[in-house]
GROMACS .gro file of C-alpha atoms in nm:
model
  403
    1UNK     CA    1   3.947  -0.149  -2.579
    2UNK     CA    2   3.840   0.171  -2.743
    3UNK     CA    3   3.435   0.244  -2.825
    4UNK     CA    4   3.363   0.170  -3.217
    5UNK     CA    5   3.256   0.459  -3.433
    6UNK     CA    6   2.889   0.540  -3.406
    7UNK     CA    7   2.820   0.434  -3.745
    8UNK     CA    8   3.029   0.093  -3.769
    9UNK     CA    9   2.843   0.017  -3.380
   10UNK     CA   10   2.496   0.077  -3.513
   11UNK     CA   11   2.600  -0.113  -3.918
   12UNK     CA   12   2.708  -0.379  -3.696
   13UNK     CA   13   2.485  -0.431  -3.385
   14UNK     CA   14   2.314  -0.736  -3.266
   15UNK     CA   15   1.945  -0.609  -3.262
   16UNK     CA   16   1.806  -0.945  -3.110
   17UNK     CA   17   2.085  -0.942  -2.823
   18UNK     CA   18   2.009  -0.600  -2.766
   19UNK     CA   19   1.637  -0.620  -2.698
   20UNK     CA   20   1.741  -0.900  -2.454
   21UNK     CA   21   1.973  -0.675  -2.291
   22UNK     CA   22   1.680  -0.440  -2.252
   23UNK     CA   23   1.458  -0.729  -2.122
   24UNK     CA   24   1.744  -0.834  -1.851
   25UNK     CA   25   1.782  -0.433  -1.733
   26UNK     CA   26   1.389  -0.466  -1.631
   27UNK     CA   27   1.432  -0.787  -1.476
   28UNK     CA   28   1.738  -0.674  -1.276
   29UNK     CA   29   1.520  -0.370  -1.148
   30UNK     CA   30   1.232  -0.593  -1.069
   31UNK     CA   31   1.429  -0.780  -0.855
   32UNK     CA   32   1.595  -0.459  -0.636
   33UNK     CA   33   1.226  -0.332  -0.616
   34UNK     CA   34   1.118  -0.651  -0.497
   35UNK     CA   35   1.420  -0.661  -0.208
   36UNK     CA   36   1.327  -0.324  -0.111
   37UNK     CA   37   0.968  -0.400  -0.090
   38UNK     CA   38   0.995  -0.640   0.105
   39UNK     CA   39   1.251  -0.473   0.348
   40UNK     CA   40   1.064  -0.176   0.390
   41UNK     CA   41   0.794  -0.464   0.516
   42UNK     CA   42   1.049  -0.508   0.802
   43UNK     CA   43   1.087  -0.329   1.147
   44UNK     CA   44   1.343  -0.159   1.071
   45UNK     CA   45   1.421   0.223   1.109
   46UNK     CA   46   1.480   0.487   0.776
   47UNK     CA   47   1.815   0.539   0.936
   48UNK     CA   48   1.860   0.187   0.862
   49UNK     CA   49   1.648   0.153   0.505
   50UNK     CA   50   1.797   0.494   0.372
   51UNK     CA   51   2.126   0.351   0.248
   52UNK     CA   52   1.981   0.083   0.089
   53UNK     CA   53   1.775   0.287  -0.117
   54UNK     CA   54   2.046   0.481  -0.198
   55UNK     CA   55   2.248   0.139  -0.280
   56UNK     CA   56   1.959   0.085  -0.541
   57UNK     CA   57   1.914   0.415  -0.706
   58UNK     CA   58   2.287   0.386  -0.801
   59UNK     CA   59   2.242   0.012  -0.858
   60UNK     CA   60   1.944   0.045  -1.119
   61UNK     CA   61   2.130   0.319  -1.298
   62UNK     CA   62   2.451   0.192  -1.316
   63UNK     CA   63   2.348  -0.159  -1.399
   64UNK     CA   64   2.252  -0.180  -1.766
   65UNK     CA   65   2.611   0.053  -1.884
   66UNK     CA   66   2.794  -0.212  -1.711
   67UNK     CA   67   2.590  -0.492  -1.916
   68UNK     CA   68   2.687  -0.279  -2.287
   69UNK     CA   69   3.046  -0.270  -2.122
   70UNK     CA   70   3.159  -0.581  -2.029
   71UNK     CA   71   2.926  -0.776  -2.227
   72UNK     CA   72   2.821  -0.548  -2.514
   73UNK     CA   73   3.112  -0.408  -2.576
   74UNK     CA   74   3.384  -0.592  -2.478
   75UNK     CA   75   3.390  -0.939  -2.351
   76UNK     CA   76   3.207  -1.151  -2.551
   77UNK     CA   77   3.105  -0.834  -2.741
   78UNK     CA   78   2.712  -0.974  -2.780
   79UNK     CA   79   2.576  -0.661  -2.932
   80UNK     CA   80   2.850  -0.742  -3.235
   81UNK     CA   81   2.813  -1.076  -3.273
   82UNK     CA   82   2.928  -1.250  -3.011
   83UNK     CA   83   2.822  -1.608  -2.858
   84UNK     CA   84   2.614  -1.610  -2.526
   85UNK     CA   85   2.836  -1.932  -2.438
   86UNK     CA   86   3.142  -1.692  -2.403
   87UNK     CA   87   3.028  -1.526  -2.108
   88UNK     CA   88   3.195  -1.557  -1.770
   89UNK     CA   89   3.060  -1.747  -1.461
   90UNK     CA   90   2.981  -1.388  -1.310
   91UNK     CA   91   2.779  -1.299  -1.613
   92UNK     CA   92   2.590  -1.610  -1.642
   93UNK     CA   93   2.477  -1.568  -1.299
   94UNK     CA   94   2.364  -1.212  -1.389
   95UNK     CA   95   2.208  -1.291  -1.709
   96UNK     CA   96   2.025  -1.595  -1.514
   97UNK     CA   97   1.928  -1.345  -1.211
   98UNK     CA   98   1.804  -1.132  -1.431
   99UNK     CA   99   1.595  -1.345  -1.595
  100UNK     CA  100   1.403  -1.456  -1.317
  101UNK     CA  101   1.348  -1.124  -1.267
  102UNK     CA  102   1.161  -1.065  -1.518
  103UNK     CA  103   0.967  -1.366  -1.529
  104UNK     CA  104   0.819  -1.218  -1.142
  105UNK     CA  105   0.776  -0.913  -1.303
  106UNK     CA  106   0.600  -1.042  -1.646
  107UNK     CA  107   0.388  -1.225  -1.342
  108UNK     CA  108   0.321  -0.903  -1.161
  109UNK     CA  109   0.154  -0.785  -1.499
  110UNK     CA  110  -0.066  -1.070  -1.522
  111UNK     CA  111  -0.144  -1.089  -1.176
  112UNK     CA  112  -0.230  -0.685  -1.174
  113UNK     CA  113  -0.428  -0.671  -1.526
  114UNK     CA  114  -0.595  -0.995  -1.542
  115UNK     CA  115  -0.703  -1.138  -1.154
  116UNK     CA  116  -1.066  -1.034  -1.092
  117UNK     CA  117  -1.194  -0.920  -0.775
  118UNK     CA  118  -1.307  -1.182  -0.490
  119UNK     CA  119  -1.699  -1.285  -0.546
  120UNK     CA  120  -1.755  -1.190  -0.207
  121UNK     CA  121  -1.727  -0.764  -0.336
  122UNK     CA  122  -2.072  -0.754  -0.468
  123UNK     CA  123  -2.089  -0.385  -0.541
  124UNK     CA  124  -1.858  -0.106  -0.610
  125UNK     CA  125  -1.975   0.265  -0.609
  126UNK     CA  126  -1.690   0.558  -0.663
  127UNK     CA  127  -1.734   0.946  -0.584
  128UNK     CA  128  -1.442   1.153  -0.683
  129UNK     CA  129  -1.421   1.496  -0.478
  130UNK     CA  130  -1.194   1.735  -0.562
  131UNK     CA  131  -1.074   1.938  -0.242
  132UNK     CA  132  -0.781   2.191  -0.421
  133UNK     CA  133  -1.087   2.283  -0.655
  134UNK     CA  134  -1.328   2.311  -0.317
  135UNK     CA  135  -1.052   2.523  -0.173
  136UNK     CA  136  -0.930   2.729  -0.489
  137UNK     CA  137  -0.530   2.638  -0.461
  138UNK     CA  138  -0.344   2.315  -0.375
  139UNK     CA  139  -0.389   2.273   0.051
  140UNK     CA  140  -0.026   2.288   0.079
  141UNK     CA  141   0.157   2.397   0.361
  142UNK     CA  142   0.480   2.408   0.527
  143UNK     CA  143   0.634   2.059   0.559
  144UNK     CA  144   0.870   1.771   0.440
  145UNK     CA  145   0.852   1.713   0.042
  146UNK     CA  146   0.663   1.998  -0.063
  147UNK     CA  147   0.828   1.978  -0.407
  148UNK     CA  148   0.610   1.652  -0.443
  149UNK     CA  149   0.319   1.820  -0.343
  150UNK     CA  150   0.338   2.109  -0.620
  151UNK     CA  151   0.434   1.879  -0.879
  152UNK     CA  152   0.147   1.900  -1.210
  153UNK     CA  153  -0.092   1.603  -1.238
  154UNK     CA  154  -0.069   1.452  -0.855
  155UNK     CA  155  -0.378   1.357  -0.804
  156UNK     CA  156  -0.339   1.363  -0.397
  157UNK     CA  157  -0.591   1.617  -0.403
  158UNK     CA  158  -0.831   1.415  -0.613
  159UNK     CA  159  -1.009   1.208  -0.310
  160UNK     CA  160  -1.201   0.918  -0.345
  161UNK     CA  161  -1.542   0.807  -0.163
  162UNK     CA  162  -1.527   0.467  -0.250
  163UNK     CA  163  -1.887   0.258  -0.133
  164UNK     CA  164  -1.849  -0.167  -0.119
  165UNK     CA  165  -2.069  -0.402  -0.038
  166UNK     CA  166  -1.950  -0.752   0.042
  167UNK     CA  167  -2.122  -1.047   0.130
  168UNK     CA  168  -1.976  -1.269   0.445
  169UNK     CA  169  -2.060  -1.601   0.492
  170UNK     CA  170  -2.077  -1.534   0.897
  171UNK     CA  171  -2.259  -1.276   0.931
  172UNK     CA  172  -2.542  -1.296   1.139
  173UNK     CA  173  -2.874  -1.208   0.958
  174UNK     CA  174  -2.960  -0.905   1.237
  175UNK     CA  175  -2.662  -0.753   1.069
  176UNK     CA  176  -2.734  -0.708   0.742
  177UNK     CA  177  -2.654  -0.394   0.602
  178UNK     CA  178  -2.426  -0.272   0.909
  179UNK     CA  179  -2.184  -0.004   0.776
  180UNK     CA  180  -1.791   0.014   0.852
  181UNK     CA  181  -1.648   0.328   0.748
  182UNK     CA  182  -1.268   0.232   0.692
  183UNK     CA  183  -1.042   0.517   0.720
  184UNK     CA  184  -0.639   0.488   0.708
  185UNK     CA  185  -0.315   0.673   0.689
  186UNK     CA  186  -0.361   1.008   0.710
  187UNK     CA  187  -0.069   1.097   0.785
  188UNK     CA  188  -0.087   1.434   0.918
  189UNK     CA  189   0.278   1.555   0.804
  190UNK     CA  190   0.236   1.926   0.746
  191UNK     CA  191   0.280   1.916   0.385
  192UNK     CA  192  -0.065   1.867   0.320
  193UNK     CA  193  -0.246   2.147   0.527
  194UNK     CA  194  -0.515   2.028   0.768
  195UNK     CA  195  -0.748   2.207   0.498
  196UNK     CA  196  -0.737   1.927   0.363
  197UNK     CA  197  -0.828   1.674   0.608
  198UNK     CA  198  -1.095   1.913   0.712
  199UNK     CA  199  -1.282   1.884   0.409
  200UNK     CA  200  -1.247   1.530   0.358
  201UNK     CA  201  -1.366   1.495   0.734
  202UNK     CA  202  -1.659   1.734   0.652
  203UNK     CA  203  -1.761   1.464   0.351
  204UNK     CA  204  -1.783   1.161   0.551
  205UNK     CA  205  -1.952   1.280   0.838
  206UNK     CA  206  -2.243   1.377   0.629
  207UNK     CA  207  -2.355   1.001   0.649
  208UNK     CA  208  -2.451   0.787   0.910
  209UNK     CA  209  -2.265   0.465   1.030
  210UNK     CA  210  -2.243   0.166   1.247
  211UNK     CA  211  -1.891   0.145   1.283
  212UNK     CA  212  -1.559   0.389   1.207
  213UNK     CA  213  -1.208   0.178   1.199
  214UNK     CA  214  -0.885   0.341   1.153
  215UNK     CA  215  -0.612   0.118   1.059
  216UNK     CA  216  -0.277   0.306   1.148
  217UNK     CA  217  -0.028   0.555   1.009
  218UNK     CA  218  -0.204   0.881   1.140
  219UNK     CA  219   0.047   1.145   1.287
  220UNK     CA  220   0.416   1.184   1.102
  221UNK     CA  221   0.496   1.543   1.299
  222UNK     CA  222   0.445   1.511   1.693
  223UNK     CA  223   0.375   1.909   1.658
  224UNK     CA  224   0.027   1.792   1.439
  225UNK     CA  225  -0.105   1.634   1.744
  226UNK     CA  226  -0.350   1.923   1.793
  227UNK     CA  227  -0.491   1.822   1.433
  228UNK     CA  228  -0.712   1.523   1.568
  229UNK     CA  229  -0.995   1.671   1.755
  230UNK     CA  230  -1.090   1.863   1.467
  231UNK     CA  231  -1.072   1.548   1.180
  232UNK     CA  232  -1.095   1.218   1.329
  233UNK     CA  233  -1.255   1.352   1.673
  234UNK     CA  234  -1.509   1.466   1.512
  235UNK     CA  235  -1.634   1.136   1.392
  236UNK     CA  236  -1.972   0.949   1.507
  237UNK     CA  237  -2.073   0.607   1.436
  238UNK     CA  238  -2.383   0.423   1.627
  239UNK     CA  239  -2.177   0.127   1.802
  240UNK     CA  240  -1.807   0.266   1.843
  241UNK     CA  241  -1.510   0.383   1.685
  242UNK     CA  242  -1.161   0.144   1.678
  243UNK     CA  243  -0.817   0.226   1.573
  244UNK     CA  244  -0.506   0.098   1.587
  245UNK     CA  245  -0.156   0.270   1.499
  246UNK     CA  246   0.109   0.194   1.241
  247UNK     CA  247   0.468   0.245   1.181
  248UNK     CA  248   0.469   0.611   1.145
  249UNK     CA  249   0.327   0.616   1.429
  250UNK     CA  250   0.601   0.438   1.590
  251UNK     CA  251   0.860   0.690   1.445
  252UNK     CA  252   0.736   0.953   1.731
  253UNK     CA  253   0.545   0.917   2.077
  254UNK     CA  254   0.269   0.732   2.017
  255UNK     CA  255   0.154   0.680   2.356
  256UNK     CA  256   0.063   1.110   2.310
  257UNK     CA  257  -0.157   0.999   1.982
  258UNK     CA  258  -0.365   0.707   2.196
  259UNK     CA  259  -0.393   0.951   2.463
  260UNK     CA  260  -0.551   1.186   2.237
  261UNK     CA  261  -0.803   0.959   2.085
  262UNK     CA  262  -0.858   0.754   2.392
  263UNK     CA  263  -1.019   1.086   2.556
  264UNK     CA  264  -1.215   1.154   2.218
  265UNK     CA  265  -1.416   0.831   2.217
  266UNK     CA  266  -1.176   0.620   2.036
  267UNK     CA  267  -1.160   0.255   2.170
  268UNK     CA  268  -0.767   0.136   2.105
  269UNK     CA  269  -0.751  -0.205   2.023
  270UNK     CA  270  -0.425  -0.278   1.977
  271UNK     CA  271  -0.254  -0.611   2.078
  272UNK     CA  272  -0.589  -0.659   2.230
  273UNK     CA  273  -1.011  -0.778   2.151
  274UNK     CA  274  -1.292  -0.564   2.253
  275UNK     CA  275  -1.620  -0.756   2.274
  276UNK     CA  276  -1.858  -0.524   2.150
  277UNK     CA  277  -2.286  -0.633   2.174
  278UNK     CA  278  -2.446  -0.545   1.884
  279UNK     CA  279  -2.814  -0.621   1.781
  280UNK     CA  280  -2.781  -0.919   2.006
  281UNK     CA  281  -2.508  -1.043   1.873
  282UNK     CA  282  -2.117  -1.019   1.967
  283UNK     CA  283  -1.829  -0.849   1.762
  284UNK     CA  284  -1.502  -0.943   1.822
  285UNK     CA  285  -1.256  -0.663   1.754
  286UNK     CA  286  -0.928  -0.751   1.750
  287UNK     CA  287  -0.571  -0.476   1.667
  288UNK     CA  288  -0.221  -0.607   1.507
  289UNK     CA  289  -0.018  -0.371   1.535
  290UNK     CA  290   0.283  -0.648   1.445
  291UNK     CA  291   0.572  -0.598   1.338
  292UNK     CA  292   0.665  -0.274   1.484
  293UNK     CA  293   0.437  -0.278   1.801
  294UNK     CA  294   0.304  -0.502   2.050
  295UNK     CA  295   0.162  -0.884   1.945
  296UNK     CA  296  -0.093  -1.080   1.786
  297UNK     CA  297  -0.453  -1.013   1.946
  298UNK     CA  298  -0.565  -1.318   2.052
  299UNK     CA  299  -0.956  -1.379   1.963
  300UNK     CA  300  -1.143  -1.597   2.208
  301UNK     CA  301  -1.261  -1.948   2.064
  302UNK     CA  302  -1.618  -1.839   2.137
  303UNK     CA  303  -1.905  -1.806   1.890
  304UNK     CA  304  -1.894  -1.415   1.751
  305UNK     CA  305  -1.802  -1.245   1.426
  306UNK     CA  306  -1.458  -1.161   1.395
  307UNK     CA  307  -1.293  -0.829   1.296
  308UNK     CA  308  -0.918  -0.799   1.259
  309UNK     CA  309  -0.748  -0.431   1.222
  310UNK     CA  310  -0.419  -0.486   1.067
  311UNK     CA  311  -0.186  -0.167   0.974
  312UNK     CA  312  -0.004  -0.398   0.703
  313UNK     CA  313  -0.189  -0.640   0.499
  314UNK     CA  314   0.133  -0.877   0.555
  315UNK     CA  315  -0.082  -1.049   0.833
  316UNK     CA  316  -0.363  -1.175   0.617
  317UNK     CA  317  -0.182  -1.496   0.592
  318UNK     CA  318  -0.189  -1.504   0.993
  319UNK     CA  319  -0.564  -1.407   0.991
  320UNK     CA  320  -0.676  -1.666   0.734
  321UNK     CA  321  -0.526  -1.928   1.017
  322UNK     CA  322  -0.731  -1.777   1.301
  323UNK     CA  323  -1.024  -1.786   1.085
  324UNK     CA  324  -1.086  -1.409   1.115
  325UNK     CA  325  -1.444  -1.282   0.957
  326UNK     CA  326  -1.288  -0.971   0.823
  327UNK     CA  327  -0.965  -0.756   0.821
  328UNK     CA  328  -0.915  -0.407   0.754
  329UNK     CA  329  -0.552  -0.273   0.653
  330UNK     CA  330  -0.377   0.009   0.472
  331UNK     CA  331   0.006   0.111   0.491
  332UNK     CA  332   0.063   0.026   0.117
  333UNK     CA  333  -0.099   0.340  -0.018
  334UNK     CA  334  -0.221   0.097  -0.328
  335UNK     CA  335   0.181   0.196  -0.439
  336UNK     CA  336   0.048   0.546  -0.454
  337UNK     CA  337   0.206   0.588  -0.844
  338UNK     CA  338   0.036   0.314  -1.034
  339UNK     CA  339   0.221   0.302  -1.428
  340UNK     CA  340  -0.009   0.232  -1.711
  341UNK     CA  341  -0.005  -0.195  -1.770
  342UNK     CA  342   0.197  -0.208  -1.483
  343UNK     CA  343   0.036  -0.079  -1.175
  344UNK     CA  344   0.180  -0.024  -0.879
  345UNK     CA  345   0.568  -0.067  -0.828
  346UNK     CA  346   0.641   0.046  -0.446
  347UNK     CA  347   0.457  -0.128  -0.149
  348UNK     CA  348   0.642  -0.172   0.172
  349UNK     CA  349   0.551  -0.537   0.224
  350UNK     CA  350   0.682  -0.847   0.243
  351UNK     CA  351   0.445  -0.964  -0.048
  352UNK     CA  352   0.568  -0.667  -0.246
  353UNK     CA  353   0.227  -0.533  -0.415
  354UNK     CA  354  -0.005  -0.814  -0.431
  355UNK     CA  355  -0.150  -0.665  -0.156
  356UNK     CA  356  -0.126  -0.280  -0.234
  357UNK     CA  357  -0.483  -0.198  -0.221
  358UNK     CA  358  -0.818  -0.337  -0.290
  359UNK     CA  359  -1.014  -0.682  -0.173
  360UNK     CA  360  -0.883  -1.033  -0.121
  361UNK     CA  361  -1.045  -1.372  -0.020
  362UNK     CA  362  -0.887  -1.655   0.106
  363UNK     CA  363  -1.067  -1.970   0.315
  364UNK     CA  364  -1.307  -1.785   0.472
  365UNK     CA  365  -1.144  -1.448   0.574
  366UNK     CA  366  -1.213  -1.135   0.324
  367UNK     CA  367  -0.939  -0.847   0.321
  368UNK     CA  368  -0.991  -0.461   0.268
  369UNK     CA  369  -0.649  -0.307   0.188
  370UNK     CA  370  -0.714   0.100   0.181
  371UNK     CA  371  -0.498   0.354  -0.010
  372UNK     CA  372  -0.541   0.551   0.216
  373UNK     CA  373  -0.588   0.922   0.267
  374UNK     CA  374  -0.187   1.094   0.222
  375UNK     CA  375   0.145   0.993   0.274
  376UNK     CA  376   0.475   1.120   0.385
  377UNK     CA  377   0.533   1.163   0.059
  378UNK     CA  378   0.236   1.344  -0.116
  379UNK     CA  379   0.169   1.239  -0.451
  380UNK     CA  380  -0.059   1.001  -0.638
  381UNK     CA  381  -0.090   0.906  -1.023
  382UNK     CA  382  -0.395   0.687  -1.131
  383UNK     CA  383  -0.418   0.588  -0.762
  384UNK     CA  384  -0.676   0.831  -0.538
  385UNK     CA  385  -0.676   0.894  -0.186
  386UNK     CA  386  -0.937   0.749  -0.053
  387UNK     CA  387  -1.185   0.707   0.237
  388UNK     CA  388  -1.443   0.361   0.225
  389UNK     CA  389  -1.822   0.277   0.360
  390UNK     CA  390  -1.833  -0.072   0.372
  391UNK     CA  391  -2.188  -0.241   0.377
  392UNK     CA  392  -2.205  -0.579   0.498
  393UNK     CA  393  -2.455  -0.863   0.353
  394UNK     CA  394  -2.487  -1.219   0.557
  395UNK     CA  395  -2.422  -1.467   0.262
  396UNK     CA  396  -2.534  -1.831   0.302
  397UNK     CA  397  -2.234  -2.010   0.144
  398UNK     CA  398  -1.859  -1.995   0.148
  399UNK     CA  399  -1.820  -1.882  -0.222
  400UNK     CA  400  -1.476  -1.910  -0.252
  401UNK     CA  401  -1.244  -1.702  -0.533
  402UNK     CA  402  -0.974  -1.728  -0.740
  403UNK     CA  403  -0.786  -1.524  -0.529
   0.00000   0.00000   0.00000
């Protein structure tokens, strides 16, 4: 069958069937994001999630001229006329696929714009720093993606000091007020010069804390190992510094990295618990480094607050069960491009984005995702880089959210 004239298409088209057409094209890219969300959530190499990507990019473009084709066009020809109950077995599948994907998606929305914040964050204070405008020029250097990097409007350079206090229904009284500075993926790649992470480590240092915990994703280039005595060895806190790594990480040597912090004070606590005294009480630190290194920590059944580092915030779920305190996470970025209404549209998780970035409650474990501080890829829209002080306050009930 030939194409209609322009005019006679447009005198004759089906405006209702074509804004569904439209609304089944969003759905069907809903649900490819979601699959490769939640793949990229998996333990499995780029060699391996490459392809798939590509299998998408060609997918999501292809999909909605095949819809005006077969469907539109020819077929049941719905954007003339036609009669949904023409369509073919394949096409009702689609169309029903489709639909559900954008039901998730219309859920997403709702779920991003309207869920509040768990009653446990009390406080919320922002500082925005810019560092290209401390430095004069963009700290951009030789490295993968630099295209990214130049690109007008990222905001990568645009770093956020973000300041929380939550309230924790097991904290012991004698902490009150204890400080966790939360720091994740830095990932030193060599776009972003170490300019950068020089003045951002200049910024945080300025303050006292209690605790510093670095939740994974730190070196991308083996050659950048040289980078950490400078940032992150610089670092003091009153009762220890903890880390664990992250997936990036496990891309190069990573034994080389813990080496390197090891001998600069770092405590690794990967697969592991540290019992740490503090003001006469015990911490509990545990590391999950799971699902691309090592296992589950396993946290001793005696009385002591409980601190989880995860990389991904995928093991919330897992933490909530072992009645951990507290978990710090990162590897989502908070989707790093966040699209007005929408939000974020990437995360590498298993949950997709419900946990990008930000706080979550559930029975009587509170979550700190991080954006984080870069990424492989280096650019941010309406979603800052950022470093967090975290101020803890002993609460005396379990006030439980809606989320």
């Amino acid at each position: 069958m030939n194409w209609p004239s322009t005019s006679t298409f447009f005198d004759t088209i089906n405006w209702g069937n074509a804004g569904i057409f439209v609304l089944l094209t969003l759905g069907h890219t809903a649900l490819w994001i979601a699959v490769i969300n939640r793949l990229h959530g998996l333990p499995w190499s780029n060699s391996i999630l490459k392809p798939i990507r590509h299998v998408q990019d060609v997918a999501v473009v292809l999909f909605p001229f095949l819809l005006i084709w077969f469907v539109g066009v020819n077929g049941p020809r719905l954007l003339q006329g036609g009669s949904w109950s023409e369509l073919s077995w394949f096409w009702q599948f689609m169309v029903a696929l489709c639909s559900a994907g954008f039901i998730g998606l219309l859920h997403k929305v709702i779920r991003y714009n309207f869920l509040p914040d768990p009653r446990q964050l009390v406080e919320t204070k922002r500082t925005h720093v810019d560092i290209a405008a401390q430095l004069g020029r963009k700290p951009i250097s030789k490295g993968p993606y630099q295209i990214l990097a130049k690109l007008p409007w990222n905001e990568q350079y645009q770093v956020e000091l973000t300041e929380k206090t939550i309230e924790l229904p097991n904290l012991p009284a004698e902490w009150e007020n204890l400080v966790i500075l939360h720091l994740s993926d830095w990932h030193f790649s060599g776009t972003i010069s170490r300019e950068y992470f020089d003045c951002v480590t200049a910024l945080i240092e300025r303050e006292p804390v209690d605790l510093i915990c670095f939740s994974g994703d730190l070196i991308d280039n083996d050659a950048l190992i040289d980078w950490i005595p400078e940032t992150l060895g610089k670092l003091k806190s009153r009762f220890g510094k903890f880390y664990i790594l992250g997936n990036h990480d496990w891309y190069g040597d990573s034994q080389v990295t813990r080496q390197r912090l090891n001998n600069l004070g770092w405590n690794d606590v990967a697969s592991t618990v540290i019992a740490v005294p503090l003001l006469g009480k015990t911490l509990f630190v545990g590391g999950d480094e799971t699902p691309w290194m090592g296992t589950h920590p396993e946290f001793p059944a005696t009385e002591g607050f409980r601190l989880l580092l995860s990389h991904t915030p995928d093991n919330f779920p897992k933490a909530c069960r072992d009645g951990i305190d507290l978990v710090l996470a990162g590897h989502n970025h908070g989707g790093q491009v966040r699209l007005p209404g929408l939000g974020p549209v990437f995360a590498p998780s298993i949950y997709g984005c419900k946990y990008a970035s930000g706080t979550f409650w559930a029975k009587s474990t509170f979550m700190h995702v991080s954006r984080g501080l870069a990424g492989i890829h280096p650019l941010r829209f309406r979603c800052l880089p950022e470093v967090t002080r975290l101020t803890l306050k002993p609460s005396g009930a379990n006030t439980a959210s809606r989320r």
